[in-house]
PDB file of C-alpha atoms in Angstrom:
ATOM      1  CA  MET Y 169     -33.296 121.361  63.826  1.00 57.00           C
ATOM      2  CA  THR Y 170     -33.882 119.119  60.825  1.00 64.00           C
ATOM      3  CA  ARG Y 171     -34.283 121.004  57.615  1.00 72.00           C
ATOM      4  CA  ARG Y 172     -37.092 120.017  55.236  1.00 79.00           C
ATOM      5  CA  PHE Y 173     -36.614 119.733  51.488  1.00 86.00           C
ATOM      6  CA  THR Y 174     -39.147 119.197  48.752  1.00 88.00           C
ATOM      7  CA  ARG Y 175     -38.433 116.420  46.247  1.00 89.00           C
ATOM      8  CA  ALA Y 176     -37.758 119.089  43.597  1.00 93.00           C
ATOM      9  CA  GLU Y 177     -35.267 120.852  45.895  1.00 91.00           C
ATOM     10  CA  LEU Y 178     -33.439 117.587  46.547  1.00 92.00           C
ATOM     11  CA  GLU Y 179     -33.408 116.678  42.845  1.00 93.00           C
ATOM     12  CA  SER Y 180     -31.668 119.982  42.135  1.00 94.00           C
ATOM     13  CA  PHE Y 181     -28.630 118.583  44.009  1.00 96.00           C
ATOM     14  CA  ARG Y 182     -28.282 115.522  41.721  1.00 95.00           C
ATOM     15  CA  ASP Y 183     -24.639 115.220  40.577  1.00 95.00           C
ATOM     16  CA  ALA Y 184     -23.441 117.812  43.124  1.00 96.00           C
ATOM     17  CA  THR Y 185     -20.345 116.994  45.194  1.00 96.00           C
ATOM     18  CA  VAL Y 186     -19.488 117.255  48.873  1.00 95.00           C
ATOM     19  CA  PRO Y 187     -15.897 118.013  49.884  1.00 96.00           C
ATOM     20  CA  ASP Y 188     -13.950 115.457  51.894  1.00 97.00           C
ATOM     21  CA  LEU Y 189     -13.651 116.121  55.619  1.00 97.00           C
ATOM     22  CA  ILE Y 190      -9.974 115.551  56.354  1.00 97.00           C
ATOM     23  CA  GLY Y 191      -7.720 117.119  58.957  1.00 95.00           C
ATOM     24  CA  PRO Y 192      -3.984 117.094  59.660  1.00 93.00           C
ATOM     25  CA  ASP Y 193      -3.990 114.166  62.142  1.00 94.00           C
ATOM     26  CA  LEU Y 194      -6.114 111.748  60.108  1.00 98.00           C
ATOM     27  CA  ARG Y 195      -6.187 108.358  61.796  1.00 98.00           C
ATOM     28  CA  LEU Y 196      -9.526 106.898  60.689  1.00 98.00           C
ATOM     29  CA  LEU Y 197     -11.102 107.634  57.313  1.00 98.00           C
ATOM     30  CA  PHE Y 198     -14.723 106.565  56.916  1.00 98.00           C
ATOM     31  CA  VAL Y 199     -15.753 106.155  53.290  1.00 98.00           C
ATOM     32  CA  GLY Y 200     -19.321 106.214  52.030  1.00 96.00           C
ATOM     33  CA  ILE Y 201     -20.401 104.903  48.650  1.00 95.00           C
ATOM     34  CA  ASN Y 202     -21.456 108.336  47.332  1.00 96.00           C
ATOM     35  CA  PRO Y 203     -23.347 111.368  48.630  1.00 96.00           C
ATOM     36  CA  GLY Y 204     -27.104 111.178  48.735  1.00 93.00           C
ATOM     37  CA  LEU Y 205     -29.184 114.158  47.689  1.00 94.00           C
ATOM     38  CA  TRP Y 206     -29.753 115.249  51.315  1.00 92.00           C
ATOM     39  CA  THR Y 207     -26.005 115.071  51.925  1.00 93.00           C
ATOM     40  CA  ALA Y 208     -25.384 117.250  48.866  1.00 94.00           C
ATOM     41  CA  ALA Y 209     -28.111 119.708  49.913  1.00 93.00           C
ATOM     42  CA  THR Y 210     -26.615 120.169  53.399  1.00 92.00           C
ATOM     43  CA  GLN Y 211     -22.961 119.657  52.375  1.00 93.00           C
ATOM     44  CA  THR Y 212     -22.716 117.171  55.244  1.00 94.00           C
ATOM     45  CA  HIS Y 213     -21.702 113.534  54.810  1.00 95.00           C
ATOM     46  CA  PHE Y 214     -24.233 110.875  55.916  1.00 94.00           C
ATOM     47  CA  ALA Y 215     -26.789 113.636  56.521  1.00 91.00           C
ATOM     48  CA  HIS Y 216     -30.138 111.994  55.758  1.00 88.00           C
ATOM     49  CA  PRO Y 217     -32.324 112.069  58.902  1.00 87.00           C
ATOM     50  CA  VAL Y 218     -32.714 108.249  58.980  1.00 87.00           C
ATOM     51  CA  ASN Y 219     -28.997 107.572  58.460  1.00 91.00           C
ATOM     52  CA  ARG Y 220     -27.478 105.996  61.591  1.00 94.00           C
ATOM     53  CA  PHE Y 221     -23.839 107.012  61.011  1.00 96.00           C
ATOM     54  CA  TYR Y 222     -23.499 109.721  63.674  1.00 96.00           C
ATOM     55  CA  PRO Y 223     -25.655 107.954  66.289  1.00 95.00           C
ATOM     56  CA  ALA Y 224     -23.434 104.874  65.787  1.00 97.00           C
ATOM     57  CA  LEU Y 225     -20.226 106.934  66.115  1.00 97.00           C
ATOM     58  CA  TYR Y 226     -21.572 108.409  69.342  1.00 97.00           C
ATOM     59  CA  ALA Y 227     -22.708 105.031  70.717  1.00 97.00           C
ATOM     60  CA  ALA Y 228     -19.259 103.589  69.952  1.00 98.00           C
ATOM     61  CA  GLY Y 229     -17.482 106.501  71.689  1.00 97.00           C
ATOM     62  CA  ILE Y 230     -15.767 107.577  68.464  1.00 98.00           C
ATOM     63  CA  ILE Y 231     -17.284 111.025  68.972  1.00 97.00           C
ATOM     64  CA  THR Y 232     -17.995 112.384  72.435  1.00 95.00           C
ATOM     65  CA  HIS Y 233     -21.061 114.484  71.726  1.00 91.00           C
ATOM     66  CA  ALA Y 234     -24.106 113.802  69.584  1.00 90.00           C
ATOM     67  CA  ILE Y 235     -24.146 115.301  66.093  1.00 90.00           C
ATOM     68  CA  ASP Y 236     -27.412 115.923  64.252  1.00 86.00           C
ATOM     69  CA  PRO Y 237     -26.251 116.444  60.681  1.00 83.00           C
ATOM     70  CA  ALA Y 238     -29.683 116.588  59.006  1.00 79.00           C
ATOM     71  CA  ALA Y 239     -29.652 120.395  58.997  1.00 76.00           C
ATOM     72  CA  GLY Y 240     -25.963 120.512  58.117  1.00 83.00           C
ATOM     73  CA  MET Y 241     -22.998 120.095  60.433  1.00 90.00           C
ATOM     74  CA  THR Y 242     -21.739 123.076  62.324  1.00 92.00           C
ATOM     75  CA  ASP Y 243     -18.122 124.174  62.148  1.00 94.00           C
ATOM     76  CA  ALA Y 244     -17.817 122.919  65.742  1.00 95.00           C
ATOM     77  CA  ASP Y 245     -19.096 119.474  64.671  1.00 95.00           C
ATOM     78  CA  ARG Y 246     -16.549 119.312  61.865  1.00 95.00           C
ATOM     79  CA  ALA Y 247     -13.769 120.455  64.201  1.00 96.00           C
ATOM     80  CA  HIS Y 248     -14.787 117.769  66.715  1.00 96.00           C
ATOM     81  CA  LEU Y 249     -14.493 115.001  64.114  1.00 97.00           C
ATOM     82  CA  VAL Y 250     -11.184 116.302  62.751  1.00 97.00           C
ATOM     83  CA  GLY Y 251      -9.895 116.772  66.305  1.00 97.00           C
ATOM     84  CA  ARG Y 252     -10.645 113.114  67.010  1.00 97.00           C
ATOM     85  CA  GLY Y 253      -8.571 112.116  63.967  1.00 98.00           C
ATOM     86  CA  VAL Y 254     -11.686 111.090  62.004  1.00 98.00           C
ATOM     87  CA  GLY Y 255     -12.250 111.977  58.352  1.00 98.00           C
ATOM     88  CA  ILE Y 256     -14.960 111.239  55.798  1.00 98.00           C
ATOM     89  CA  SER Y 257     -14.820 110.704  52.038  1.00 98.00           C
ATOM     90  CA  ASN Y 258     -16.716 108.770  49.367  1.00 97.00           C
ATOM     91  CA  VAL Y 259     -15.842 106.232  46.698  1.00 97.00           C
ATOM     92  CA  VAL Y 260     -17.784 108.275  44.137  1.00 97.00           C
ATOM     93  CA  HIS Y 261     -18.282 112.003  44.691  1.00 96.00           C
ATOM     94  CA  ARG Y 262     -21.382 112.450  42.489  1.00 96.00           C
ATOM     95  CA  ALA Y 263     -24.654 112.761  44.429  1.00 97.00           C
ATOM     96  CA  THR Y 264     -27.533 110.454  43.524  1.00 96.00           C
ATOM     97  CA  ALA Y 265     -30.841 109.513  45.103  1.00 91.00           C
ATOM     98  CA  ARG Y 266     -29.651 105.904  45.500  1.00 88.00           C
ATOM     99  CA  ALA Y 267     -26.249 104.242  45.280  1.00 87.00           C
ATOM    100  CA  ASP Y 268     -27.572 101.731  42.736  1.00 89.00           C
ATOM    101  CA  GLU Y 269     -27.668 104.610  40.198  1.00 94.00           C
ATOM    102  CA  LEU Y 270     -23.865 104.417  39.971  1.00 94.00           C
ATOM    103  CA  SER Y 271     -22.205 102.413  37.227  1.00 94.00           C
ATOM    104  CA  LYS Y 272     -19.537  99.823  37.917  1.00 94.00           C
ATOM    105  CA  ALA Y 273     -17.110 101.992  35.912  1.00 96.00           C
ATOM    106  CA  GLU Y 274     -17.820 104.959  38.231  1.00 96.00           C
ATOM    107  CA  LEU Y 275     -17.169 102.774  41.269  1.00 96.00           C
ATOM    108  CA  VAL Y 276     -13.887 101.460  39.853  1.00 97.00           C
ATOM    109  CA  GLU Y 277     -12.706 104.948  38.863  1.00 97.00           C
ATOM    110  CA  GLY Y 278     -13.729 106.298  42.265  1.00 97.00           C
ATOM    111  CA  GLY Y 279     -11.916 103.449  43.981  1.00 97.00           C
ATOM    112  CA  LEU Y 280      -8.674 104.324  42.218  1.00 97.00           C
ATOM    113  CA  ARG Y 281      -9.107 107.984  43.213  1.00 97.00           C
ATOM    114  CA  LEU Y 282      -9.782 106.936  46.819  1.00 98.00           C
ATOM    115  CA  GLN Y 283      -6.636 104.816  46.965  1.00 98.00           C
ATOM    116  CA  GLU Y 284      -4.630 107.829  45.726  1.00 98.00           C
ATOM    117  CA  LEU Y 285      -6.200 109.948  48.487  1.00 98.00           C
ATOM    118  CA  VAL Y 286      -5.315 107.329  51.102  1.00 98.00           C
ATOM    119  CA  ARG Y 287      -1.715 107.067  49.923  1.00 98.00           C
ATOM    120  CA  ARG Y 288      -1.426 110.890  50.051  1.00 97.00           C
ATOM    121  CA  GLU Y 289      -3.205 111.521  53.393  1.00 97.00           C
ATOM    122  CA  ARG Y 290      -1.918 108.353  55.124  1.00 97.00           C
ATOM    123  CA  PRO Y 291      -4.677 107.480  57.608  1.00 98.00           C
ATOM    124  CA  ARG Y 292      -3.906 104.466  59.791  1.00 98.00           C
ATOM    125  CA  VAL Y 293      -7.251 102.885  58.941  1.00 98.00           C
ATOM    126  CA  VAL Y 294      -9.818 103.205  56.155  1.00 98.00           C
ATOM    127  CA  ALA Y 295     -13.365 101.985  56.895  1.00 98.00           C
ATOM    128  CA  VAL Y 296     -15.466 101.547  53.749  1.00 98.00           C
ATOM    129  CA  ALA Y 297     -19.194 101.489  54.532  1.00 96.00           C
ATOM    130  CA  GLY Y 298     -20.818  98.963  52.233  1.00 93.00           C
ATOM    131  CA  ILE Y 299     -19.643  95.504  51.178  1.00 94.00           C
ATOM    132  CA  THR Y 300     -21.358  95.491  47.766  1.00 91.00           C
ATOM    133  CA  ALA Y 301     -19.775  98.779  46.691  1.00 90.00           C
ATOM    134  CA  PHE Y 302     -16.394  97.656  48.044  1.00 96.00           C
ATOM    135  CA  ARG Y 303     -16.546  94.443  46.022  1.00 96.00           C
ATOM    136  CA  SER Y 304     -17.396  96.357  42.826  1.00 94.00           C
ATOM    137  CA  ALA Y 305     -15.033  99.305  43.277  1.00 96.00           C
ATOM    138  CA  PHE Y 306     -11.982  97.257  44.218  1.00 96.00           C
ATOM    139  CA  GLY Y 307     -12.518  94.067  42.201  1.00 94.00           C
ATOM    140  CA  GLN Y 308     -12.902  91.942  45.321  1.00 94.00           C
ATOM    141  CA  PRO Y 309     -16.076  89.901  44.615  1.00 94.00           C
ATOM    142  CA  LYS Y 310     -15.521  87.503  47.525  1.00 95.00           C
ATOM    143  CA  SER Y 311     -14.602  90.062  50.200  1.00 95.00           C
ATOM    144  CA  LEU Y 312     -16.328  89.749  53.544  1.00 95.00           C
ATOM    145  CA  ALA Y 313     -16.982  92.453  56.123  1.00 95.00           C
ATOM    146  CA  GLY Y 314     -14.188  93.239  58.574  1.00 97.00           C
ATOM    147  CA  ARG Y 315     -10.466  93.795  58.164  1.00 98.00           C
ATOM    148  CA  GLN Y 316      -9.203  93.145  54.637  1.00 97.00           C
ATOM    149  CA  PRO Y 317      -5.880  91.543  53.650  1.00 96.00           C
ATOM    150  CA  HIS Y 318      -3.084  94.094  53.171  1.00 95.00           C
ATOM    151  CA  ASP Y 319      -3.037  95.603  49.685  1.00 95.00           C
ATOM    152  CA  PRO Y 320      -0.166  97.954  48.735  1.00 96.00           C
ATOM    153  CA  ALA Y 321      -2.588  99.988  46.587  1.00 96.00           C
ATOM    154  CA  TRP Y 322      -3.731 101.483  49.929  1.00 98.00           C
ATOM    155  CA  GLY Y 323      -0.215 102.374  51.089  1.00 97.00           C
ATOM    156  CA  ASP Y 324       0.277 101.389  54.730  1.00 97.00           C
ATOM    157  CA  ALA Y 325      -3.383 101.807  55.702  1.00 98.00           C
ATOM    158  CA  GLU Y 326      -5.425  98.966  57.164  1.00 98.00           C
ATOM    159  CA  VAL Y 327      -8.664  98.607  55.214  1.00 98.00           C
ATOM    160  CA  TRP Y 328     -11.896  97.504  56.845  1.00 98.00           C
ATOM    161  CA  VAL Y 329     -15.331  96.990  55.345  1.00 98.00           C
ATOM    162  CA  VAL Y 330     -18.116  98.003  57.710  1.00 98.00           C
ATOM    163  CA  PRO Y 331     -21.903  98.017  57.296  1.00 96.00           C
ATOM    164  CA  ASN Y 332     -23.571 100.854  55.438  1.00 93.00           C
ATOM    165  CA  PRO Y 333     -25.461 103.075  57.950  1.00 94.00           C
ATOM    166  CA  SER Y 334     -28.201 104.014  55.472  1.00 85.00           C
ATOM    167  CA  GLY Y 335     -31.773 103.540  56.610  1.00 74.00           C
ATOM    168  CA  LEU Y 336     -32.121 101.269  53.550  1.00 73.00           C
ATOM    169  CA  ASN Y 337     -29.825  98.771  55.290  1.00 77.00           C
ATOM    170  CA  ALA Y 338     -32.676  97.684  57.557  1.00 75.00           C
ATOM    171  CA  HIS Y 339     -31.056  94.704  59.282  1.00 86.00           C
ATOM    172  CA  GLU Y 340     -28.468  96.943  60.993  1.00 93.00           C
ATOM    173  CA  THR Y 341     -29.184  98.891  64.180  1.00 95.00           C
ATOM    174  CA  VAL Y 342     -27.337 101.752  65.843  1.00 95.00           C
ATOM    175  CA  ALA Y 343     -25.935  99.199  68.317  1.00 96.00           C
ATOM    176  CA  SER Y 344     -24.710  96.782  65.637  1.00 96.00           C
ATOM    177  CA  LEU Y 345     -23.216  99.651  63.628  1.00 97.00           C
ATOM    178  CA  ALA Y 346     -21.491 101.009  66.741  1.00 97.00           C
ATOM    179  CA  GLU Y 347     -19.913  97.624  67.360  1.00 97.00           C
ATOM    180  CA  ALA Y 348     -18.775  97.337  63.730  1.00 97.00           C
ATOM    181  CA  TYR Y 349     -17.338 100.884  63.713  1.00 98.00           C
ATOM    182  CA  ALA Y 350     -15.547 100.486  67.060  1.00 98.00           C
ATOM    183  CA  ALA Y 351     -13.210  97.775  65.710  1.00 98.00           C
ATOM    184  CA  PRO Y 352     -11.512  99.931  63.041  1.00 98.00           C
ATOM    185  CA  ALA Y 353     -11.562 102.881  65.471  1.00 98.00           C
ATOM    186  CA  ARG Y 354      -9.556 100.806  67.964  1.00 98.00           C
ATOM    187  CA  ALA Y 355      -7.148  99.766  65.188  1.00 97.00           C
ATOM    188  CA  ALA Y 356      -6.704 103.453  64.293  1.00 98.00           C
ATOM    189  CA  GLY Y 357      -6.051 104.496  67.900  1.00 97.00           C
ATOM    190  CA  VAL Y 358      -9.216 106.641  68.018  1.00 97.00           C
ATOM    191  CA  LEU Y 359     -10.601 104.321  70.703  1.00 96.00           C
ATOM    192  CA  PRO Y 360      -8.488 102.457  73.284  1.00 94.00           C
ATOM    193  CA  GLU Y 361      -7.994  98.724  72.786  1.00 87.00           C
ATOM    194  CA  ALA Y 362     -10.752  96.687  74.414  1.00 71.00           C
TER     195      ALA Y 362
END
């Protein structure tokens, strides 16, 4: 059941952090820009009720049962993701109401931290959700969505840029997100090759 928060309750979570969701057999690491206030309030990545992340994962077959994170993920939901070799992190860990509240310096610093995490945890594939944030955080102003050229700063991981599932990204649908997320999932071995 979706939890309800007042604006004041949500604002109280500004600058809070949400721990990474990473298990021992990490194959595919999804990376958001930063936690929203709803995500911080529920301690669940991509938790806002209009966010299409989990419906897209389900439609793509990356997860095998629907997850409704708006009230906060259950331990079983987290175990399901980790058991599928899927993890979640963010470029910047500080919660804000909107990603455009982040400075370029925060994105660059967060990008360096993320690359350290990837080199340490060694996922096969990293899927960064949001082309604009990717361009800023990693100094790649001309990057396009999809698989990125190999960069040793990421260790051996393949890096993909996929669409942001936020409800603010209105031209994407659950179906288009599912298609975009399936490609890195196949590269990671989470989904079979098409």
